[in-house]
Amino acid sequence: MSNRQTNLYLLVLVSISGVILVGLGGGLFNQQSPWQIQWQHEAFSNLCHQNPARSFWINGQPMAVCSRCLGIYAGFGIGWLTLPLYAIANMAEKWNFKKVAMAIVLINIFDIVGNILGFWENTLVSRLALGCMMGMSAALIFSGDFFKTIIKSKGNHYGRVTATDR
Amino acid sequence: MEESQQQIGSLPSYWNSVIIAGAIFGLISAIGQLVGGYVLINTGEQSNIINVGFCLIGAFAGFTALWHYNDLGDFSMSLGRGALIGFLAGAVAALLSMGFVWIWKLIDPSYEQAFKQANIAMIENDGSIPDEWKQMSIDMIHDPSLMMTILTSIGGIVFMGVLNMLTGMLGVKVFGKKEEKF
């Protein structure tokens, strides 16, 4: 398996790790200042509604992002980390991850609308799980872009080398 | 090789796409903040519908910038270029969002004071916050330090940029015609 665009892959890996770490909020580090004025909350104020009732809490402080956003970031991070495994399994050739991601986005929208209209009440865990699926499916769209698998043929085509590429 | 260099050399400028997407999502983000602010001022509570509706919407500036950029011509795009365009669109959106809110405070000078009072009232009524933290928060709302304001503004621009970098790359995958190979 060989790696292409290593710098970009690592940049995204470091970036998403930073986003997750900061998104967990000041409670993770037991910061002794009110969470409303912590820099983690301010950093995400343009991106997430940060409603404490819709966020997980650590050490008596809500995270800097809501449970669905946390799921999206964590899912993207997990998906990004496992991209090499998907390259080994040659999943990019077998699955259309764009369609999978689109379906999961629609499920999330359906969940949000159903909750707002009062058809059901989603929970912290259900929002985290759906967000995680969305983030992971978004990361898997890049399977086949950063790693390629070298396949050595056997039998009649012994010795022929094929690289998965898109 | 020469052909690919010519192709890279003839790529159109991305600044129009960056500024258009940044302005749209900066405005949306500012409207979300202001509407949420007025709901808090008038009801004393945060609105779930508005909050959820605007959640993560700011991360789509990069995606939109790539959509616009892709329509400028028939050319290939690398993921790295998509990441750069996305990052810049996010940073511009964050900056313009701050600018729009600042302009609104000039249009409605009573907004800032009313928003501060509503925030203080919300904190005072929140039973989950320890009393000493309540006082610290209220002091901070009354008199925010310049250093804290600058740091949080930079943090906001960086995180908005990073998330839009990811959606910019998604934009290359969704709208891009064919990627350059490395």
Tab-separated table of C-alpha atoms in Angstrom:
chain	number	residue	atom	x	y	z
A	1	MET	CA	0.000	0.000	0.000
A	2	SER	CA	1.446	3.360	-0.900
A	3	ASN	CA	0.490	6.801	0.327
A	4	ARG	CA	-0.219	9.851	-1.808
A	5	GLN	CA	-0.680	13.434	-0.633
A	6	THR	CA	0.807	12.532	2.756
A	7	ASN	CA	1.033	16.131	3.905
A	8	LEU	CA	-2.642	16.827	3.265
A	9	TYR	CA	-3.667	13.579	4.977
A	10	LEU	CA	-1.609	14.476	8.068
A	11	LEU	CA	-2.815	18.089	8.053
A	12	VAL	CA	-6.443	16.935	8.123
A	13	LEU	CA	-5.641	14.325	10.792
A	14	VAL	CA	-4.011	16.916	13.056
A	15	SER	CA	-6.782	19.450	12.358
A	16	ILE	CA	-9.657	17.107	13.145
A	17	SER	CA	-7.845	15.877	16.286
A	18	GLY	CA	-7.546	19.509	17.409
A	19	VAL	CA	-11.213	20.158	16.631
A	20	ILE	CA	-12.289	17.134	18.705
A	21	LEU	CA	-9.989	18.046	21.603
A	22	VAL	CA	-11.211	21.637	21.748
A	23	GLY	CA	-14.818	20.551	21.158
A	24	LEU	CA	-14.690	18.485	24.347
A	25	GLY	CA	-14.538	21.802	26.206
A	26	GLY	CA	-12.836	23.041	29.346
A	27	GLY	CA	-14.283	20.280	31.533
A	28	LEU	CA	-11.770	17.833	30.064
A	29	PHE	CA	-8.951	19.892	31.578
A	30	ASN	CA	-10.995	20.775	34.678
A	31	GLN	CA	-10.664	24.478	33.839
A	32	GLN	CA	-11.600	26.658	36.786
A	33	SER	CA	-13.516	29.311	34.896
A	34	PRO	CA	-17.200	29.474	33.935
A	35	TRP	CA	-17.811	27.522	30.765
A	36	GLN	CA	-19.708	30.416	29.164
A	37	ILE	CA	-16.498	32.426	28.923
A	38	GLN	CA	-14.032	29.639	28.138
A	39	TRP	CA	-12.157	30.061	24.852
A	40	GLN	CA	-13.317	26.648	23.668
A	41	HIS	CA	-16.926	27.834	23.744
A	42	GLU	CA	-16.045	31.081	22.010
A	43	ALA	CA	-14.094	29.243	19.295
A	44	PHE	CA	-17.183	27.243	18.297
A	45	SER	CA	-19.753	29.994	18.820
A	46	ASN	CA	-20.148	30.544	15.051
A	47	LEU	CA	-20.434	26.846	14.333
A	48	CYS	CA	-22.620	25.215	16.973
A	49	HIS	CA	-25.622	26.243	19.042
A	50	GLN	CA	-23.823	24.969	22.188
A	51	ASN	CA	-27.038	24.448	24.123
A	52	PRO	CA	-25.898	22.866	27.425
A	53	ALA	CA	-29.084	20.758	27.521
A	54	ARG	CA	-28.117	19.205	24.176
A	55	SER	CA	-24.437	18.636	25.045
A	56	PHE	CA	-22.542	16.039	27.042
A	57	TRP	CA	-20.956	17.218	30.274
A	58	ILE	CA	-17.458	16.521	31.654
A	59	ASN	CA	-16.489	17.459	35.228
A	60	GLY	CA	-19.639	19.509	35.676
A	61	GLN	CA	-19.112	21.518	32.475
A	62	PRO	CA	-20.872	21.130	29.133
A	63	MET	CA	-18.724	20.390	26.102
A	64	ALA	CA	-18.066	23.250	23.678
A	65	VAL	CA	-20.196	21.554	20.996
A	66	CYS	CA	-23.562	19.779	21.045
A	67	SER	CA	-23.782	15.991	20.962
A	68	ARG	CA	-24.522	15.810	17.213
A	69	CYS	CA	-21.570	18.059	16.313
A	70	LEU	CA	-19.335	16.013	18.627
A	71	GLY	CA	-20.503	12.887	16.805
A	72	ILE	CA	-19.781	14.433	13.402
A	73	TYR	CA	-16.241	15.441	14.382
A	74	ALA	CA	-15.489	12.168	16.177
A	75	GLY	CA	-16.969	10.122	13.313
A	76	PHE	CA	-14.930	12.058	10.770
A	77	GLY	CA	-11.794	11.514	12.865
A	78	ILE	CA	-12.425	7.773	13.158
A	79	GLY	CA	-13.207	7.507	9.459
A	80	TRP	CA	-10.090	9.478	8.549
A	81	LEU	CA	-7.881	7.305	10.776
A	82	THR	CA	-9.257	4.130	9.210
A	83	LEU	CA	-8.842	5.281	5.581
A	84	PRO	CA	-5.785	3.000	5.117
A	85	LEU	CA	-7.896	-0.016	6.162
A	86	TYR	CA	-10.510	0.839	3.550
A	87	ALA	CA	-7.742	1.074	0.966
A	88	ILE	CA	-6.511	-2.419	1.916
A	89	ALA	CA	-10.054	-3.767	1.537
A	90	ASN	CA	-10.366	-1.793	-1.721
A	91	MET	CA	-13.712	-0.456	-0.508
A	92	ALA	CA	-13.615	2.620	-2.762
A	93	GLU	CA	-14.168	0.343	-5.756
A	94	LYS	CA	-16.994	-1.604	-4.114
A	95	TRP	CA	-19.024	1.108	-2.395
A	96	ASN	CA	-20.316	4.488	-3.505
A	97	PHE	CA	-19.614	6.416	-0.318
A	98	LYS	CA	-21.121	9.621	-1.722
A	99	LYS	CA	-24.531	7.930	-1.872
A	100	VAL	CA	-24.052	6.439	1.595
A	101	ALA	CA	-23.169	9.904	2.981
A	102	MET	CA	-26.172	11.468	1.244
A	103	ALA	CA	-28.501	8.841	2.750
A	104	ILE	CA	-27.102	9.457	6.250
A	105	VAL	CA	-27.440	13.243	5.846
A	106	LEU	CA	-31.114	12.707	4.924
A	107	ILE	CA	-31.601	10.475	7.992
A	108	ASN	CA	-30.136	13.239	10.172
A	109	ILE	CA	-32.417	15.867	8.600
A	110	PHE	CA	-35.393	13.525	9.087
A	111	ASP	CA	-34.408	13.110	12.762
A	112	ILE	CA	-34.071	16.882	13.308
A	113	VAL	CA	-37.377	17.710	11.605
A	114	GLY	CA	-39.233	14.894	13.396
A	115	ASN	CA	-37.903	16.135	16.721
A	116	ILE	CA	-38.837	19.765	16.022
A	117	LEU	CA	-42.355	18.770	14.907
A	118	GLY	CA	-42.773	16.648	18.033
A	119	PHE	CA	-43.119	13.243	16.320
A	120	TRP	CA	-40.366	11.876	18.552
A	121	GLU	CA	-37.773	13.090	21.007
A	122	ASN	CA	-34.174	12.377	20.141
A	123	THR	CA	-31.613	11.940	22.912
A	124	LEU	CA	-27.990	12.888	23.494
A	125	VAL	CA	-26.903	9.381	22.517
A	126	SER	CA	-29.118	9.145	19.416
A	127	ARG	CA	-27.835	12.513	18.174
A	128	LEU	CA	-24.249	11.459	18.894
A	129	ALA	CA	-24.737	8.185	16.991
A	130	LEU	CA	-26.376	9.820	13.961
A	131	GLY	CA	-23.734	12.561	13.912
A	132	CYS	CA	-20.996	9.946	14.151
A	133	MET	CA	-22.437	8.087	11.145
A	134	MET	CA	-22.566	11.340	9.178
A	135	GLY	CA	-18.976	12.297	9.989
A	136	MET	CA	-17.663	8.837	9.250
A	137	SER	CA	-19.475	8.598	5.924
A	138	ALA	CA	-18.061	12.019	4.960
A	139	ALA	CA	-14.514	10.837	5.697
A	140	LEU	CA	-15.005	7.635	3.721
A	141	ILE	CA	-15.762	9.653	0.587
A	142	PHE	CA	-11.976	10.141	0.506
A	143	SER	CA	-11.186	6.422	0.570
A	144	GLY	CA	-9.076	5.774	-2.484
A	145	ASP	CA	-7.679	9.312	-2.586
A	146	PHE	CA	-4.889	9.081	-0.053
A	147	PHE	CA	-3.868	5.448	-0.147
A	148	LYS	CA	-3.715	2.966	-2.974
A	149	THR	CA	-3.348	-0.768	-2.836
A	150	ILE	CA	-0.894	-2.621	-5.041
A	151	ILE	CA	-2.417	-5.898	-6.215
A	152	LYS	CA	-0.054	-8.557	-7.557
A	153	SER	CA	-1.891	-10.938	-9.863
A	154	LYS	CA	-1.583	-14.675	-9.556
A	155	GLY	CA	-2.260	-17.513	-11.994
A	156	ASN	CA	-2.289	-16.604	-15.703
A	157	HIS	CA	-1.446	-12.964	-14.969
A	158	TYR	CA	1.299	-13.783	-12.442
A	159	GLY	CA	3.559	-10.789	-11.957
A	160	ARG	CA	1.155	-8.142	-13.291
A	161	VAL	CA	0.923	-5.255	-10.860
A	162	THR	CA	-2.286	-3.252	-10.579
A	163	ALA	CA	-2.718	-0.150	-8.449
A	164	THR	CA	-6.155	0.866	-7.246
A	165	ASP	CA	-6.739	4.378	-8.439
A	166	ARG	CA	-9.663	6.677	-9.031
B	1	MET	CA	4.335	17.558	-17.603
B	2	GLU	CA	4.203	20.776	-19.604
B	3	GLU	CA	0.556	20.157	-20.271
B	4	SER	CA	-0.242	19.730	-16.575
B	5	GLN	CA	1.713	22.882	-15.716
B	6	GLN	CA	-0.252	24.804	-18.320
B	7	GLN	CA	-3.447	23.443	-16.831
B	8	ILE	CA	-2.456	24.544	-13.332
B	9	GLY	CA	-1.318	27.911	-14.679
B	10	SER	CA	-4.657	28.539	-16.371
B	11	LEU	CA	-6.785	27.866	-13.299
B	12	PRO	CA	-9.114	30.800	-12.594
B	13	SER	CA	-8.689	32.873	-9.446
B	14	TYR	CA	-10.611	31.481	-6.483
B	15	TRP	CA	-11.038	34.783	-4.631
B	16	ASN	CA	-14.469	35.547	-6.129
B	17	SER	CA	-15.773	32.186	-4.936
B	18	VAL	CA	-14.154	32.628	-1.517
B	19	ILE	CA	-15.644	36.096	-1.005
B	20	ILE	CA	-19.116	35.223	-2.320
B	21	ALA	CA	-19.413	32.063	-0.184
B	22	GLY	CA	-17.812	33.821	2.795
B	23	ALA	CA	-20.261	36.732	2.530
B	24	ILE	CA	-23.315	34.445	2.226
B	25	PHE	CA	-22.373	32.267	5.184
B	26	GLY	CA	-21.066	35.200	7.216
B	27	LEU	CA	-24.470	36.843	6.767
B	28	ILE	CA	-26.353	33.631	7.623
B	29	SER	CA	-24.204	33.144	10.700
B	30	ALA	CA	-24.729	36.766	11.797
B	31	ILE	CA	-28.504	36.500	11.252
B	32	GLY	CA	-28.519	33.310	13.340
B	33	GLN	CA	-26.663	35.055	16.171
B	34	LEU	CA	-28.873	38.150	16.053
B	35	VAL	CA	-32.188	36.285	15.822
B	36	GLY	CA	-31.066	34.015	18.668
B	37	GLY	CA	-30.047	37.145	20.601
B	38	TYR	CA	-33.430	38.827	20.134
B	39	VAL	CA	-35.253	35.631	21.130
B	40	LEU	CA	-33.151	35.553	24.321
B	41	ILE	CA	-33.851	39.246	24.987
B	42	ASN	CA	-37.608	38.883	24.486
B	43	THR	CA	-38.264	35.500	26.089
B	44	GLY	CA	-35.351	35.046	28.485
B	45	GLU	CA	-34.678	31.627	26.955
B	46	GLN	CA	-32.667	30.243	24.077
B	47	SER	CA	-34.736	29.080	21.104
B	48	ASN	CA	-34.124	25.430	20.277
B	49	ILE	CA	-35.576	25.677	16.766
B	50	ILE	CA	-33.349	28.623	15.815
B	51	ASN	CA	-30.334	27.082	17.529
B	52	VAL	CA	-30.697	23.707	15.825
B	53	GLY	CA	-31.537	25.328	12.491
B	54	PHE	CA	-28.312	27.312	12.438
B	55	CYS	CA	-26.108	24.607	13.959
B	56	LEU	CA	-23.070	23.772	11.807
B	57	ILE	CA	-24.442	25.787	8.890
B	58	GLY	CA	-21.300	27.958	8.975
B	59	ALA	CA	-19.239	24.930	7.961
B	60	PHE	CA	-20.750	24.928	4.475
B	61	ALA	CA	-18.997	28.058	3.210
B	62	GLY	CA	-16.145	25.914	1.848
B	63	PHE	CA	-18.543	23.513	0.148
B	64	THR	CA	-20.430	26.397	-1.469
B	65	ALA	CA	-17.202	28.132	-2.538
B	66	LEU	CA	-16.140	24.947	-4.351
B	67	TRP	CA	-19.539	24.674	-6.011
B	68	HIS	CA	-19.181	28.232	-7.306
B	69	TYR	CA	-15.523	27.794	-8.261
B	70	ASN	CA	-16.242	24.624	-10.192
B	71	ASP	CA	-18.753	26.502	-12.349
B	72	LEU	CA	-16.066	28.939	-13.536
B	73	GLY	CA	-14.743	26.569	-16.152
B	74	ASP	CA	-13.827	23.077	-17.215
B	75	PHE	CA	-10.720	22.215	-15.235
B	76	SER	CA	-9.439	19.679	-12.750
B	77	MET	CA	-9.005	20.411	-9.063
B	78	SER	CA	-6.767	18.870	-6.441
B	79	LEU	CA	-7.944	18.148	-2.910
B	80	GLY	CA	-5.252	20.507	-1.629
B	81	ARG	CA	-6.665	23.395	-3.675
B	82	GLY	CA	-10.149	22.557	-2.388
B	83	ALA	CA	-8.828	22.578	1.185
B	84	LEU	CA	-7.232	25.997	0.655
B	85	ILE	CA	-10.363	27.504	-0.906
B	86	GLY	CA	-12.498	26.017	1.881
B	87	PHE	CA	-10.226	27.351	4.615
B	88	LEU	CA	-10.216	30.850	3.138
B	89	ALA	CA	-14.017	30.838	2.644
B	90	GLY	CA	-14.484	29.819	6.295
B	91	ALA	CA	-12.072	32.468	7.560
B	92	VAL	CA	-13.801	35.143	5.446
B	93	ALA	CA	-17.235	33.987	6.696
B	94	ALA	CA	-16.074	34.225	10.329
B	95	LEU	CA	-14.628	37.711	9.780
B	96	LEU	CA	-17.684	38.986	7.922
B	97	SER	CA	-20.017	37.492	10.516
B	98	MET	CA	-18.255	39.563	13.198
B	99	GLY	CA	-18.439	42.583	10.891
B	100	PHE	CA	-22.180	42.177	10.227
B	101	VAL	CA	-22.960	41.830	13.947
B	102	TRP	CA	-20.838	44.918	14.656
B	103	ILE	CA	-22.720	46.899	11.971
B	104	TRP	CA	-26.042	45.757	13.438
B	105	LYS	CA	-24.959	47.078	16.830
B	106	LEU	CA	-24.580	50.504	15.172
B	107	ILE	CA	-28.044	50.212	13.599
B	108	ASP	CA	-29.662	49.118	16.873
B	109	PRO	CA	-27.496	50.509	19.698
B	110	SER	CA	-29.851	49.106	22.362
B	111	TYR	CA	-29.192	45.516	21.217
B	112	GLU	CA	-25.815	45.044	22.920
B	113	GLN	CA	-26.966	46.260	26.326
B	114	ALA	CA	-30.224	44.298	26.150
B	115	PHE	CA	-28.321	41.160	25.093
B	116	LYS	CA	-25.888	41.548	27.997
B	117	GLN	CA	-28.786	41.967	30.454
B	118	ALA	CA	-30.594	38.926	29.038
B	119	ASN	CA	-27.418	36.843	29.297
B	120	ILE	CA	-26.848	37.959	32.892
B	121	ALA	CA	-30.457	37.147	33.794
B	122	MET	CA	-30.106	33.705	32.197
B	123	ILE	CA	-26.903	33.007	34.137
B	124	GLU	CA	-28.435	34.203	37.417
B	125	ASN	CA	-31.418	31.905	36.928
B	126	ASP	CA	-29.303	28.865	36.000
B	127	GLY	CA	-29.184	26.551	39.007
B	128	SER	CA	-26.414	24.403	37.504
B	129	ILE	CA	-23.793	27.183	37.724
B	130	PRO	CA	-21.935	27.691	41.040
B	131	ASP	CA	-22.377	31.167	42.572
B	132	GLU	CA	-18.684	32.155	42.241
B	133	TRP	CA	-18.776	31.244	38.531
B	134	LYS	CA	-21.951	33.276	38.119
B	135	GLN	CA	-20.182	36.366	39.423
B	136	MET	CA	-17.113	35.727	37.215
B	137	SER	CA	-19.326	35.311	34.136
B	138	ILE	CA	-21.307	38.453	34.917
B	139	ASP	CA	-18.090	40.450	35.448
B	140	MET	CA	-16.759	39.142	32.148
B	141	ILE	CA	-19.968	40.068	30.311
B	142	HIS	CA	-19.897	43.580	31.805
B	143	ASP	CA	-16.212	44.160	31.103
B	144	PRO	CA	-14.682	41.742	28.559
B	145	SER	CA	-10.880	41.944	28.357
B	146	LEU	CA	-9.347	43.029	25.058
B	147	MET	CA	-6.925	40.088	25.041
B	148	MET	CA	-9.771	37.591	25.542
B	149	THR	CA	-11.771	39.237	22.737
B	150	ILE	CA	-8.805	39.056	20.341
B	151	LEU	CA	-7.949	35.449	21.239
B	152	THR	CA	-11.510	34.225	20.904
B	153	SER	CA	-11.889	36.042	17.573
B	154	ILE	CA	-8.729	34.377	16.231
B	155	GLY	CA	-9.906	31.012	17.594
B	156	GLY	CA	-13.265	31.464	15.875
B	157	ILE	CA	-11.615	32.284	12.540
B	158	VAL	CA	-9.222	29.311	12.777
B	159	PHE	CA	-11.891	26.737	13.695
B	160	MET	CA	-14.322	28.059	11.101
B	161	GLY	CA	-11.460	27.834	8.589
B	162	VAL	CA	-10.520	24.289	9.561
B	163	LEU	CA	-14.058	22.920	9.307
B	164	ASN	CA	-14.559	24.679	5.991
B	165	MET	CA	-11.269	23.199	4.812
B	166	LEU	CA	-12.903	19.780	5.250
B	167	THR	CA	-16.107	20.792	3.462
B	168	GLY	CA	-13.973	22.379	0.734
B	169	MET	CA	-12.332	19.000	0.166
B	170	LEU	CA	-15.776	17.413	0.120
B	171	GLY	CA	-16.730	19.995	-2.483
B	172	VAL	CA	-13.871	18.811	-4.720
B	173	LYS	CA	-15.149	15.247	-4.443
B	174	VAL	CA	-18.755	16.209	-5.122
B	175	PHE	CA	-18.348	18.940	-7.763
B	176	GLY	CA	-14.843	18.347	-9.128
B	177	LYS	CA	-14.592	16.953	-12.630
B	178	LYS	CA	-11.367	15.038	-12.330
B	179	GLU	CA	-8.634	15.265	-9.761
B	180	GLU	CA	-5.011	15.820	-10.556
B	181	LYS	CA	-2.834	12.865	-9.696
B	182	PHE	CA	0.210	13.265	-7.496
